[in-house]
Short mmCIF file of C-alpha atoms in Angstrom, two decimals:
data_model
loop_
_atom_site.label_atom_id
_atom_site.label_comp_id
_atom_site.label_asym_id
_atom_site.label_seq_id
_atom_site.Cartn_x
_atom_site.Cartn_y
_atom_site.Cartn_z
CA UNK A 3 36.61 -11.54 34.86
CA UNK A 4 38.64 -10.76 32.38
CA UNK A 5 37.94 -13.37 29.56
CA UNK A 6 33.92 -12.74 30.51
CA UNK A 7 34.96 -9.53 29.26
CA UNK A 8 36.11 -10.57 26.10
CA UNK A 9 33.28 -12.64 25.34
CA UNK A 10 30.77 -10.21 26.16
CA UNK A 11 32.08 -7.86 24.06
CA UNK A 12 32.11 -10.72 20.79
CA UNK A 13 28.88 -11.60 21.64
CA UNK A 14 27.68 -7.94 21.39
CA UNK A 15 29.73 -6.92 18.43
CA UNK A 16 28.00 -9.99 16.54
CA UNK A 17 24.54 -8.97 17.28
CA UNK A 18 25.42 -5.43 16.58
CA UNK A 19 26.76 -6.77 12.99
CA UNK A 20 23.82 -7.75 12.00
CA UNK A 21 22.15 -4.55 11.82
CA UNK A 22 23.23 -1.74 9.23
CA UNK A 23 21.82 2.05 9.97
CA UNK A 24 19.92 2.98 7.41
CA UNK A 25 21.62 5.89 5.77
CA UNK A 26 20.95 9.19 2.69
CA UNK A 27 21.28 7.70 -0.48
CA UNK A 28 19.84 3.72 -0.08
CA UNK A 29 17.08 1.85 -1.91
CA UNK A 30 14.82 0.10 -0.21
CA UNK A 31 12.47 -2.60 -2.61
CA UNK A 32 9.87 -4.66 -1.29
CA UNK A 33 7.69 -7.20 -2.57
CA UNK A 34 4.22 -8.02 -1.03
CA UNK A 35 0.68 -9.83 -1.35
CA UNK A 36 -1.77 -7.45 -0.69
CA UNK A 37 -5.50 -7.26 0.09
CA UNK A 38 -8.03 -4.47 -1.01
CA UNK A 39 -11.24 -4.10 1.09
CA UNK A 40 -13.44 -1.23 1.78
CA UNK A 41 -16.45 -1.78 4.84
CA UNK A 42 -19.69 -0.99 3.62
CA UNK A 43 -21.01 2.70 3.42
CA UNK A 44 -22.66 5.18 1.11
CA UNK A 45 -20.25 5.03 -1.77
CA UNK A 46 -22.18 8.58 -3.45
CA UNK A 47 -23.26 6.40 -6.31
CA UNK A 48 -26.61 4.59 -5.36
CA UNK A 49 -27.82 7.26 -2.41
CA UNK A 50 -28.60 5.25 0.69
CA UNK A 51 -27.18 2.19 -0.53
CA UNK A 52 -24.42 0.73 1.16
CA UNK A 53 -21.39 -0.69 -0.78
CA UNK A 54 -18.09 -2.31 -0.31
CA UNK A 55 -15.53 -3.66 -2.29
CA UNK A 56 -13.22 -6.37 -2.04
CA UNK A 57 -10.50 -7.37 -4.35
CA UNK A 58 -8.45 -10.85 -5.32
CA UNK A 59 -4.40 -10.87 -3.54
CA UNK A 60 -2.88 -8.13 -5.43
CA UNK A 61 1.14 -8.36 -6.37
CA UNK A 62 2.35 -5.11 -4.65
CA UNK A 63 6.16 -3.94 -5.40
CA UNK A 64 6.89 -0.85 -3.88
CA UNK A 65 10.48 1.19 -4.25
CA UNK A 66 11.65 3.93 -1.83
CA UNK A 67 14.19 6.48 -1.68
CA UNK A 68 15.89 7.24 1.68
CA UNK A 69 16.60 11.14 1.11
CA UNK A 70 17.83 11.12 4.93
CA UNK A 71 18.26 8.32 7.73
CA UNK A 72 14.64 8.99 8.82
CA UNK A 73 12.85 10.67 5.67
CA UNK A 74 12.37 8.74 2.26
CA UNK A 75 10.11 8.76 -0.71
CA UNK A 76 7.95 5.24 -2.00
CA UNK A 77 6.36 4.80 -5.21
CA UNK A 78 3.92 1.70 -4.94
CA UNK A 79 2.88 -0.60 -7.62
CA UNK A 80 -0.17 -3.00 -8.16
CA UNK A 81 -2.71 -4.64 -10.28
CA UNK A 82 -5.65 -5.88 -9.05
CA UNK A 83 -9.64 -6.71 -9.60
CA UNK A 84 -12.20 -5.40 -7.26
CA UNK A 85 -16.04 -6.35 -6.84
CA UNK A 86 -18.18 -3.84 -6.04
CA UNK A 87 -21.15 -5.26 -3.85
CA UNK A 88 -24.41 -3.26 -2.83
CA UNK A 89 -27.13 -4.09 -0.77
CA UNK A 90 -28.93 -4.52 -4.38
CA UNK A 91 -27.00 -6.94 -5.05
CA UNK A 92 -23.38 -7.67 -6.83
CA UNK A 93 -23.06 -4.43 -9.49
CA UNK A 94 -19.80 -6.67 -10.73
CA UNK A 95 -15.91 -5.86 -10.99
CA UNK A 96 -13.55 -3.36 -12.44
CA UNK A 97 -10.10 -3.89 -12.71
CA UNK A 98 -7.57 -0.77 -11.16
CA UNK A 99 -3.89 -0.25 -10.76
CA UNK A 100 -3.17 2.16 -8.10
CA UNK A 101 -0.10 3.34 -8.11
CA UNK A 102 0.80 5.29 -4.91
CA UNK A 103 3.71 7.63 -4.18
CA UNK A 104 4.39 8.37 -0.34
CA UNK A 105 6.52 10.42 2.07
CA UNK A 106 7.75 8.39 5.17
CA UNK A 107 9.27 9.31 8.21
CA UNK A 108 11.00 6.26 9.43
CA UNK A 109 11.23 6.00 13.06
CA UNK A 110 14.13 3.60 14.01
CA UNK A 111 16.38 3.87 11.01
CA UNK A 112 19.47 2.06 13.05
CA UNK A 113 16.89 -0.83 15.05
CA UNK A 114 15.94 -4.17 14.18
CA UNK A 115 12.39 -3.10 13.76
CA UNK A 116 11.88 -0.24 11.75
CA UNK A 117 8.61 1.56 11.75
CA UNK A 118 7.46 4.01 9.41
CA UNK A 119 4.40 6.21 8.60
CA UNK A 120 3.57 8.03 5.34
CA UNK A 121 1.10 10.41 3.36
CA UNK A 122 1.02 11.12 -0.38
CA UNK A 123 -1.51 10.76 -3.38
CA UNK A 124 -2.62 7.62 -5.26
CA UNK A 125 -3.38 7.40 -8.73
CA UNK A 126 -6.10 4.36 -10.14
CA UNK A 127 -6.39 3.29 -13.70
CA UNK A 128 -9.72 1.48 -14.23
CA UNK A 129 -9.87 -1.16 -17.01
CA UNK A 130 -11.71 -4.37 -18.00
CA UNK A 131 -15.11 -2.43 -16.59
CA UNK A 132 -17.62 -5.44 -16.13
CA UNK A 133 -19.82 -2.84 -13.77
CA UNK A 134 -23.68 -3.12 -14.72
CA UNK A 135 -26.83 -1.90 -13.02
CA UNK A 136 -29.67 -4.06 -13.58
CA UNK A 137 -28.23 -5.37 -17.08
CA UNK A 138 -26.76 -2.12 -17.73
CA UNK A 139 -23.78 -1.14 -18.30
CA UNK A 140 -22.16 1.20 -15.98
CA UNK A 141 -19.64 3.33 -17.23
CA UNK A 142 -16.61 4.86 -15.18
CA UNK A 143 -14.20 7.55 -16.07
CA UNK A 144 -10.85 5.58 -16.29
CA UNK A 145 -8.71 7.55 -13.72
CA UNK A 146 -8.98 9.16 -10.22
CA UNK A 147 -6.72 10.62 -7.64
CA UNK A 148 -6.91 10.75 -4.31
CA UNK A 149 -5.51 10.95 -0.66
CA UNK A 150 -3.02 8.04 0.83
CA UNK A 151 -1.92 7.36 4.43
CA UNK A 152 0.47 4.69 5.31
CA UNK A 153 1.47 2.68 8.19
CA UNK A 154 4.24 -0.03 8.07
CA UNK A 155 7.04 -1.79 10.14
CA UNK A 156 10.76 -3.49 8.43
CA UNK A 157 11.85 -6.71 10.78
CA UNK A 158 15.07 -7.09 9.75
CA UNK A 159 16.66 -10.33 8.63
CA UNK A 160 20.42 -9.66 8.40
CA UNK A 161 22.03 -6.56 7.14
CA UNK A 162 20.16 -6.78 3.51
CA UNK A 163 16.78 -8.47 3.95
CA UNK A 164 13.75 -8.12 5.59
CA UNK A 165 9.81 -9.35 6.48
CA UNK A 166 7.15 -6.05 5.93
CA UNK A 167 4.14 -5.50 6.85
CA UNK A 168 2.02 -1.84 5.42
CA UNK A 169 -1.14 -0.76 6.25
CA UNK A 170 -2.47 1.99 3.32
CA UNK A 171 -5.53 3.83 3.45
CA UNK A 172 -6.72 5.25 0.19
CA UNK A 173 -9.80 7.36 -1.38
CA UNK A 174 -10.72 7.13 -4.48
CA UNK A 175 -13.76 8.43 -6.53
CA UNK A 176 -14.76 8.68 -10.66
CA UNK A 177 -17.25 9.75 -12.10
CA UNK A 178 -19.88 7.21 -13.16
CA UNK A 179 -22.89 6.94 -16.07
CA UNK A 180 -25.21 4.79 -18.01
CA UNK A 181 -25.05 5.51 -21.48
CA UNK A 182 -24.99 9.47 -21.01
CA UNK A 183 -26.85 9.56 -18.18
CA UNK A 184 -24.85 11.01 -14.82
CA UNK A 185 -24.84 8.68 -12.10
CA UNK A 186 -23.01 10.91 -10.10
CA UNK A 187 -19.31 10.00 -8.04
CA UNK A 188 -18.38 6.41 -7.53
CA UNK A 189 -16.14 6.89 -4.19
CA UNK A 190 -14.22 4.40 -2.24
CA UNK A 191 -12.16 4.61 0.58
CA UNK A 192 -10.36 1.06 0.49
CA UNK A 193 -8.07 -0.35 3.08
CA UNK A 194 -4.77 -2.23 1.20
CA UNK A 195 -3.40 -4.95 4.02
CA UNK A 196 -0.10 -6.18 2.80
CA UNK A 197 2.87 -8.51 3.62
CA UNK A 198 6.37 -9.15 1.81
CA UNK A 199 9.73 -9.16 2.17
CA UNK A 200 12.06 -6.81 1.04
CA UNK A 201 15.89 -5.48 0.61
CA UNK A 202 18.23 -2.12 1.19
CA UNK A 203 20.23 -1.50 -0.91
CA UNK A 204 23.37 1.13 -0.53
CA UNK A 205 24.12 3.31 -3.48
CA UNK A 206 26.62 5.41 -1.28
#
């Protein structure tokens, strides 16, 4: 009974060294591959016209803060092209970089999986406009801010690495012409699916 004992306690001090709390002070830094998409709706532009957009796998690198065990800050990075596509047709691609700073609450700082939820603003930068309406150019402004909300889970591989996987939900509008004619408000309210791997480090 004794040396049963023993053992069980090994075998539960190795599983337990696996996993490191998450503590005040660390860095987490992930790297994913993420998808853009929005489902079709009135996008405010072309009235009664429904739109998506859909964009090519976007390198995503994100960076957060842990200000407690369960509380940290995340400023997300990433470049991608979108096509915008209307039941007129294709009105052509834009490229953005929306950069996206979030406050999580992390639910299972000390587990193996770690889920987390967040809300912040997003920033996009518009470049490379290739929009057009019927041969015309359509011109955006080249910024917009809106809402973000967040949803994401950390599998941990050992007491460093990970696998992630982060849901975002943005909106985003700008303001949109042809020559100096008002088109009116470009919105979009895009999904970003990503996956990536990541790792904690301790600054304490």
């Amino acid at each position: 009974m004794k040396k049963v004992l023993i053992k069980s306690i090994v075998v539960v001090n190795c599983l337990w060294a696996g996993v490191v709390f998450a503590d005040a002070g660390d860095l987490i830094v992930r790297g994913r591959l993420s998808l853009l998409h929005s489902s079709r709706g009135d996008n405010g532009l072309l009235p009664r016209t429904n739109t998506s957009l859909d964009s090519d796998p976007m390198p995503e690198l994100d960076v957060t803060y842990m200000m407690t065990k369960n509380i940290g800050a995340e400023l997300s990075l990433g470049l991608t092209r979108v096509e915008l596509k209307t039941d007129l047709g294709n009105l052509g691609s834009v490229g953005a970089a929306p950069p996206t700073l979030t406050l999580q609450y992390h639910f299972s700082p000390d587990k193996k999986i770690r889920p987390y939820v967040g809300a912040g603003l997003n920033y996009t930068y518009f470049h490379n406009n290739d929009l057009n309406l019927h041969g015309k150019s359509i011109g955006i402004d080249k910024q917009g801010v809106g809402l973000a909300l967040q949803v994401g889970t950390d599998v941990m591989i050992n007491d460093k690495y990970f696998f992630n996987a982060d849901v975002k939900y943005l909106t985003i509008s700008t303001d949109a012409h042809i020559g100096s004619k008002s088109l009116g408000t470009l919105k979009a309210n895009p999904w970003v699916f990503g996956i990536g791997i990541g790792r904690r480090f301790s600054l304490n």
